[in-house]
Coordinates of C-alpha atoms and ligand atoms in Angstrom, one line a residue:
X11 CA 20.5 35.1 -84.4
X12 CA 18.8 33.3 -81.9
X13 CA 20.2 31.8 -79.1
X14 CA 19.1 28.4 -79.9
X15 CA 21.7 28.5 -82.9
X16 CA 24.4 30.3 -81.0
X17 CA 27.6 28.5 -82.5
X18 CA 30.3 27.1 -79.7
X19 CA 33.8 28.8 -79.6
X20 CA 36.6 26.5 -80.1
X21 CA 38.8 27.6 -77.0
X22 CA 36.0 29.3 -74.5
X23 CA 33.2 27.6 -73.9
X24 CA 29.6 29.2 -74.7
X25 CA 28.1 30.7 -71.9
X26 CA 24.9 30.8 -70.5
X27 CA 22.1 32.3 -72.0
X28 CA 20.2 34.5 -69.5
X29 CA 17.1 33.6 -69.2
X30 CA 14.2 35.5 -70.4
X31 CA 12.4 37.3 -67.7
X32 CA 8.8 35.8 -68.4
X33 CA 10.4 32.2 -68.1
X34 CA 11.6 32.8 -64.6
X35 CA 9.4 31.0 -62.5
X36 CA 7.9 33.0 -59.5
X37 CA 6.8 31.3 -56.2
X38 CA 4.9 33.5 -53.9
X39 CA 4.2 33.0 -50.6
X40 CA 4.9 34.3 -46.6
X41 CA 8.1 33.0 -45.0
X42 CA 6.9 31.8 -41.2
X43 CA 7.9 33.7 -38.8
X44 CA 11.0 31.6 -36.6
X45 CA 10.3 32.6 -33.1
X46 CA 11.8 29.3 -31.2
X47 CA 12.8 28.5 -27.4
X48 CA 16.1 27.6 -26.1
X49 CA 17.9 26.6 -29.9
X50 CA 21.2 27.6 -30.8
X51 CA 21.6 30.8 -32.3
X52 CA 24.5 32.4 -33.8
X53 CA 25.8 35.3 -32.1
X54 CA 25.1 37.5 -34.9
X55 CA 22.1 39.3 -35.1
X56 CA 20.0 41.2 -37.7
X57 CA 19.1 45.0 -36.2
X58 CA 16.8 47.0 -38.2
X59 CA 15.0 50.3 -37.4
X60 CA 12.8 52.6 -39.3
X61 CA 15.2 55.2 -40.0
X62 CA 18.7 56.0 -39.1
X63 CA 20.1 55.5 -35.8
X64 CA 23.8 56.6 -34.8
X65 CA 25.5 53.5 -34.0
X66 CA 26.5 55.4 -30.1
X67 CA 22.8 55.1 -29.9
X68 CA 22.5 51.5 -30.4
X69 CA 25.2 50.6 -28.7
X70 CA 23.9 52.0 -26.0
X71 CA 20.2 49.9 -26.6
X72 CA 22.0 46.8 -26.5
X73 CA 25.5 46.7 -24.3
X74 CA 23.3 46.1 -21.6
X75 CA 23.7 41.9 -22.9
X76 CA 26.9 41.5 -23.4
X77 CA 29.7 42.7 -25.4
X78 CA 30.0 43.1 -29.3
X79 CA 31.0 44.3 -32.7
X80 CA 28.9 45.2 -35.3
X81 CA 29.0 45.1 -38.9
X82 CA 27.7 47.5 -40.9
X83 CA 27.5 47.1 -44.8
X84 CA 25.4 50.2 -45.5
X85 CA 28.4 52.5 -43.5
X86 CA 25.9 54.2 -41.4
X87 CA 23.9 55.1 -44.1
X88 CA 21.3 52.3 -44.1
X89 CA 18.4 50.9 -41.8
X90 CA 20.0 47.6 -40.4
X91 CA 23.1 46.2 -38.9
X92 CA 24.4 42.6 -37.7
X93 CA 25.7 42.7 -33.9
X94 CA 28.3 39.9 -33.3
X95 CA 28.3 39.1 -29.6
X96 CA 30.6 37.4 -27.9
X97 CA 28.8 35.4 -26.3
X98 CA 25.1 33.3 -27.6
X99 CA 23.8 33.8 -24.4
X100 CA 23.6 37.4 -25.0
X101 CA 21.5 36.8 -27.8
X102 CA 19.5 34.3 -26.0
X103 CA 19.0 37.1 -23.2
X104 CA 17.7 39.6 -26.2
X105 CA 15.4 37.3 -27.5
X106 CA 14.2 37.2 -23.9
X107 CA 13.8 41.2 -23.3
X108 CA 12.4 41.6 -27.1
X109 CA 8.7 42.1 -27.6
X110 CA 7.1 39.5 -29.2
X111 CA 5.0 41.5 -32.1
X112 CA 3.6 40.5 -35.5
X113 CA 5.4 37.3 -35.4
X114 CA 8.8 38.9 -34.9
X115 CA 10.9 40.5 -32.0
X116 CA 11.1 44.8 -31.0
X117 CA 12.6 47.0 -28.9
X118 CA 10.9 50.0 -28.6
X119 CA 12.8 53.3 -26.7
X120 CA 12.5 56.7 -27.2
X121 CA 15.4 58.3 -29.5
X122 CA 15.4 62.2 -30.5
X123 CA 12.1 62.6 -29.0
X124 CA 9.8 60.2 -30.8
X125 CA 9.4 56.1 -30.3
X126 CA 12.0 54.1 -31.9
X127 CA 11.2 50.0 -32.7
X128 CA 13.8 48.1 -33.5
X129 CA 13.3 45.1 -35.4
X130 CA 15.9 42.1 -34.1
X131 CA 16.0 38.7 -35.9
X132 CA 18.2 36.2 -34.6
X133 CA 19.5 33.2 -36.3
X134 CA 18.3 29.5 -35.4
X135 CA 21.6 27.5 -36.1
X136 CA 18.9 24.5 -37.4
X137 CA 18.0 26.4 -39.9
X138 CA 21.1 26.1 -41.8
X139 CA 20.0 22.7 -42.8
X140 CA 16.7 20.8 -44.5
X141 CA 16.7 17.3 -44.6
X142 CA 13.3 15.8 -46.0
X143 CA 12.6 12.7 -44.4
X144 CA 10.2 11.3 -46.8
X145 CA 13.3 11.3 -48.9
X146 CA 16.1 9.7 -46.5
X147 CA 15.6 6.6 -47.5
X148 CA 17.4 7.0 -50.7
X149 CA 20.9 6.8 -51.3
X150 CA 22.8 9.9 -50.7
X151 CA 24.8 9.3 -53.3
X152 CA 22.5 8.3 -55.8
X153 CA 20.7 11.9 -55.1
X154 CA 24.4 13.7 -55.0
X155 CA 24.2 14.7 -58.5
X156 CA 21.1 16.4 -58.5
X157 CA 22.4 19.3 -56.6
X158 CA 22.3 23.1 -57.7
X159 CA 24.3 25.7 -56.1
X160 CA 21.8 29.3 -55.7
X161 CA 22.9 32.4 -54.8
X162 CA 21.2 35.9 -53.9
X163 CA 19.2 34.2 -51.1
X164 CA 17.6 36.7 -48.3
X165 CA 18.6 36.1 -44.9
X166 CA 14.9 36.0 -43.8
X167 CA 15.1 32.3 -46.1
X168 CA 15.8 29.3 -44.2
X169 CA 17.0 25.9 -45.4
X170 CA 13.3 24.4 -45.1
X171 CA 11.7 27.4 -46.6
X172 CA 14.4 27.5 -49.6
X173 CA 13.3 23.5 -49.6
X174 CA 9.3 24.2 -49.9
X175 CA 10.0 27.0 -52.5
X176 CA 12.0 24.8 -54.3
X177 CA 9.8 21.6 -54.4
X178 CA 7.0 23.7 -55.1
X179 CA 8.6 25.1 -58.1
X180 CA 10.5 22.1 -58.9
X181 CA 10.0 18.8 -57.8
X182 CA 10.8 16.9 -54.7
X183 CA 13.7 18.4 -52.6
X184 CA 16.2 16.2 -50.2
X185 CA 18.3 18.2 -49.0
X186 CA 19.0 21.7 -48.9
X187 CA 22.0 23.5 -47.2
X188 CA 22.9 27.0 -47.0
X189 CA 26.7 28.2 -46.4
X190 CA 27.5 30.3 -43.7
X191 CA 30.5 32.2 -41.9
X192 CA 32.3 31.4 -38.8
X193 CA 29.5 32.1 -36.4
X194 CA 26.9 29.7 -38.5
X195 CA 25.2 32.9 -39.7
X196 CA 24.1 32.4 -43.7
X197 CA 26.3 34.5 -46.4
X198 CA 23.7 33.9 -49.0
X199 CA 24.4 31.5 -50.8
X200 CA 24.1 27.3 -50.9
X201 CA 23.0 24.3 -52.6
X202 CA 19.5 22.2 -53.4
X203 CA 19.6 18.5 -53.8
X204 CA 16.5 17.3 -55.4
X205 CA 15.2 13.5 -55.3
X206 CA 15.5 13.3 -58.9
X207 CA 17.3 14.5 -62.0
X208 CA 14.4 15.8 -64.1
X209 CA 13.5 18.5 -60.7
X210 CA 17.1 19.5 -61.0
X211 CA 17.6 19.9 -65.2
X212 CA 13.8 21.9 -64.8
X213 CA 15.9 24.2 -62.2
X214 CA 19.1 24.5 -64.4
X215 CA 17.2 25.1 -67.1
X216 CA 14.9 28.1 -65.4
X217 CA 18.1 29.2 -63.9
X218 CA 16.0 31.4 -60.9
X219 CA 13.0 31.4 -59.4
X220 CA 11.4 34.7 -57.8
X221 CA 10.3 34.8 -54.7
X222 CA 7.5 37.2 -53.7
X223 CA 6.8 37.8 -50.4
X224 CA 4.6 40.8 -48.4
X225 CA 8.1 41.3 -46.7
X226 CA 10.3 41.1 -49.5
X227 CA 11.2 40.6 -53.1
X228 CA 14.3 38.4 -54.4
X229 CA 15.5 36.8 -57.6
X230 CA 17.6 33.6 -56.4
X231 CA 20.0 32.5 -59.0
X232 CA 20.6 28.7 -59.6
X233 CA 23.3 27.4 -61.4
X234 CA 24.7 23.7 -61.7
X235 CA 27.1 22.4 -58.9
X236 CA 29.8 21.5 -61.1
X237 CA 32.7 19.0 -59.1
X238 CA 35.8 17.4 -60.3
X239 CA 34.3 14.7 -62.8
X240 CA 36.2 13.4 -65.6
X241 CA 35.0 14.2 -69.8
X242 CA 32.3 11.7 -70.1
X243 CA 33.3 11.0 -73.7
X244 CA 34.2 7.0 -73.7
X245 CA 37.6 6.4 -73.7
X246 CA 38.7 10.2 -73.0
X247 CA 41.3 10.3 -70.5
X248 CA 40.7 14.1 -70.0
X249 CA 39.5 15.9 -67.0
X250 CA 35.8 18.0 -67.6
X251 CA 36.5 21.4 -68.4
X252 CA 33.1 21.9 -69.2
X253 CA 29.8 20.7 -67.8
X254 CA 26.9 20.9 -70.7
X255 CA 23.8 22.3 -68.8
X256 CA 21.4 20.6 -71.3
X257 CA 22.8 16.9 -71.0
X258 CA 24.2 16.9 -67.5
X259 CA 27.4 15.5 -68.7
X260 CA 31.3 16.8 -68.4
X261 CA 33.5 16.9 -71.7
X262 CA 37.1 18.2 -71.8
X263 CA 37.2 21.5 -74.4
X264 CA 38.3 19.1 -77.4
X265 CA 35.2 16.5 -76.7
X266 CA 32.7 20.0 -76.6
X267 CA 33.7 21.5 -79.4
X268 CA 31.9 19.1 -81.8
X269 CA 28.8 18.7 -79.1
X270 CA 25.3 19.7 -80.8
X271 CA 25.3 23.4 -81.1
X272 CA 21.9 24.0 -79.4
X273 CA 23.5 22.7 -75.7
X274 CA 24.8 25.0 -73.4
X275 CA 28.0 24.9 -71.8
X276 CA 29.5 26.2 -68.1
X277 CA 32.7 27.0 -67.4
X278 CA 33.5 24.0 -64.9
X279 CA 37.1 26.0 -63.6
X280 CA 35.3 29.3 -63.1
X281 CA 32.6 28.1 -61.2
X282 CA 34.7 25.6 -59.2
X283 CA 36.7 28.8 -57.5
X284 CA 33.5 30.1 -55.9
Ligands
LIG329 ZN1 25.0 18.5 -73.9
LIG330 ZN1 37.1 14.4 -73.7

């Protein structure tokens, strides 16, 4: 059966087809290097190294700025780490001390007899946000609907280079925003606003793009940003349970079941709890 005909549950709406890996579009490209003066930057910071480092040797590198935590996802067992200082001037003042290499900042010390470089990447707090100004003049409300939420992002991606990957891929971005935690560092995930709706229906419809760099691979997921929007269906009271990734409208479940069978349905409530 092919998906095409895939016939709609009455109760549970039809998921998502995954998309077939030669439809996924692939930008390629090098990610700039961010190396600015005297910005805010979030007091966590990306630490990787060439191979593994005991943590009582790191601290040891880097208590000489200020005091910290880190967090380690890998449990010891991988090559990088995020330091959470206390303070952003003692990330400031390792930006300072860092060699300036290749576009990016080292340390360089000698560990168990051989030359150790430690890679640090700090976090502009500007990058969290793209606004394009050839685009401001429209309404931000007229634009509000052609937003997609992506996922999977890699922290070296900044708003304005998830913009230009985007708008190269899709059309002409607005805005683009990526979440982060309490100390403005990004948790991989966020939303695209595009100028117009045909840019955003080409992205929902793709559902990824993969990005290709010399630094690193990544396949960012897109999916619709679904809100609180009532079934579209003329004089339906109901609220949209379901948002139809084909015709960009809501319907409650009784107004979807009888929608053309080729459309494709989301889940509004399960994507609304992310
Ligand atoms: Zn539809
Ligand atoms: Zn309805």
């Amino acid at each position: 059966m092919s998906s095409a005909s895939k016939p709609v549950e009455s109760e549970t709406p039809a998921q998502p087809d995954v998309p077939n890996k030669s439809t996924i579009p692939t930008w390629q490209g090098e990610i700039k290097p961010r190396l600015l003066t005297n910005q805010e930057v979030s007091r966590r910071i990306f630490i990787g190294w060439s191979r593994t480092v005991p943590h009582s040797i790191l601290m040891e590198a880097f208590a000489r700025f200020g005091r910290y935590s880190y967090i380690d996802n890998n449990k010891g067992n991988g090559n990088h780490c995020y330091l959470v200082f206390e303070s952003p001037d003692s990330v400031q003042a390792m930006i300072h001390c860092a060699h300036k290499r290749k576009g990016g900042l080292y340390f360089d010390f000698f560990y168990d007899g051989k030359l150790e470089h430690i890679q640090v990447i700090p976090w502009y707090c500007q990058d969290l946000y793209y606004s394009n100004p050839k685009v401001q003049s429209v309404d931000r409300s007229k634009t509000a609907f052609n937003t997609v939420f992506i996922g999977a992002i890699h922290a070296l991606l900044t708003a304005s280079a998830i913009a230009e990957i985007f708008e190269e891929t899709f059309g002409t971005v607005a805005y683009a925003d990526l979440r982060c935690d309490g100390n403005s560092y990004p948790i991989g995930c966020g939303s695209v606003t595009f100028a117009d709706t045909e840019s955003c229906r080409k992205a929902v419809a793709m559902g990824s793009v993969d990005v290709v760099t010399s630094k690193f691979g990544r396949r960012i997921t897109i999916d619709p940003f679904v809100r609180a929007c009532p079934c579209s269906v003329p004089n339906c009271s109901q609220l949209g349970k379901v948002f139809c990734k084909d015709c960009f409208n809501y319907f409650c479940l009784g107004c979807f079941q009888p929608h053309p069978l080729y459309h494709v349905g989301v889940d509004v409530l399960s994507f609304r709890k992310r």
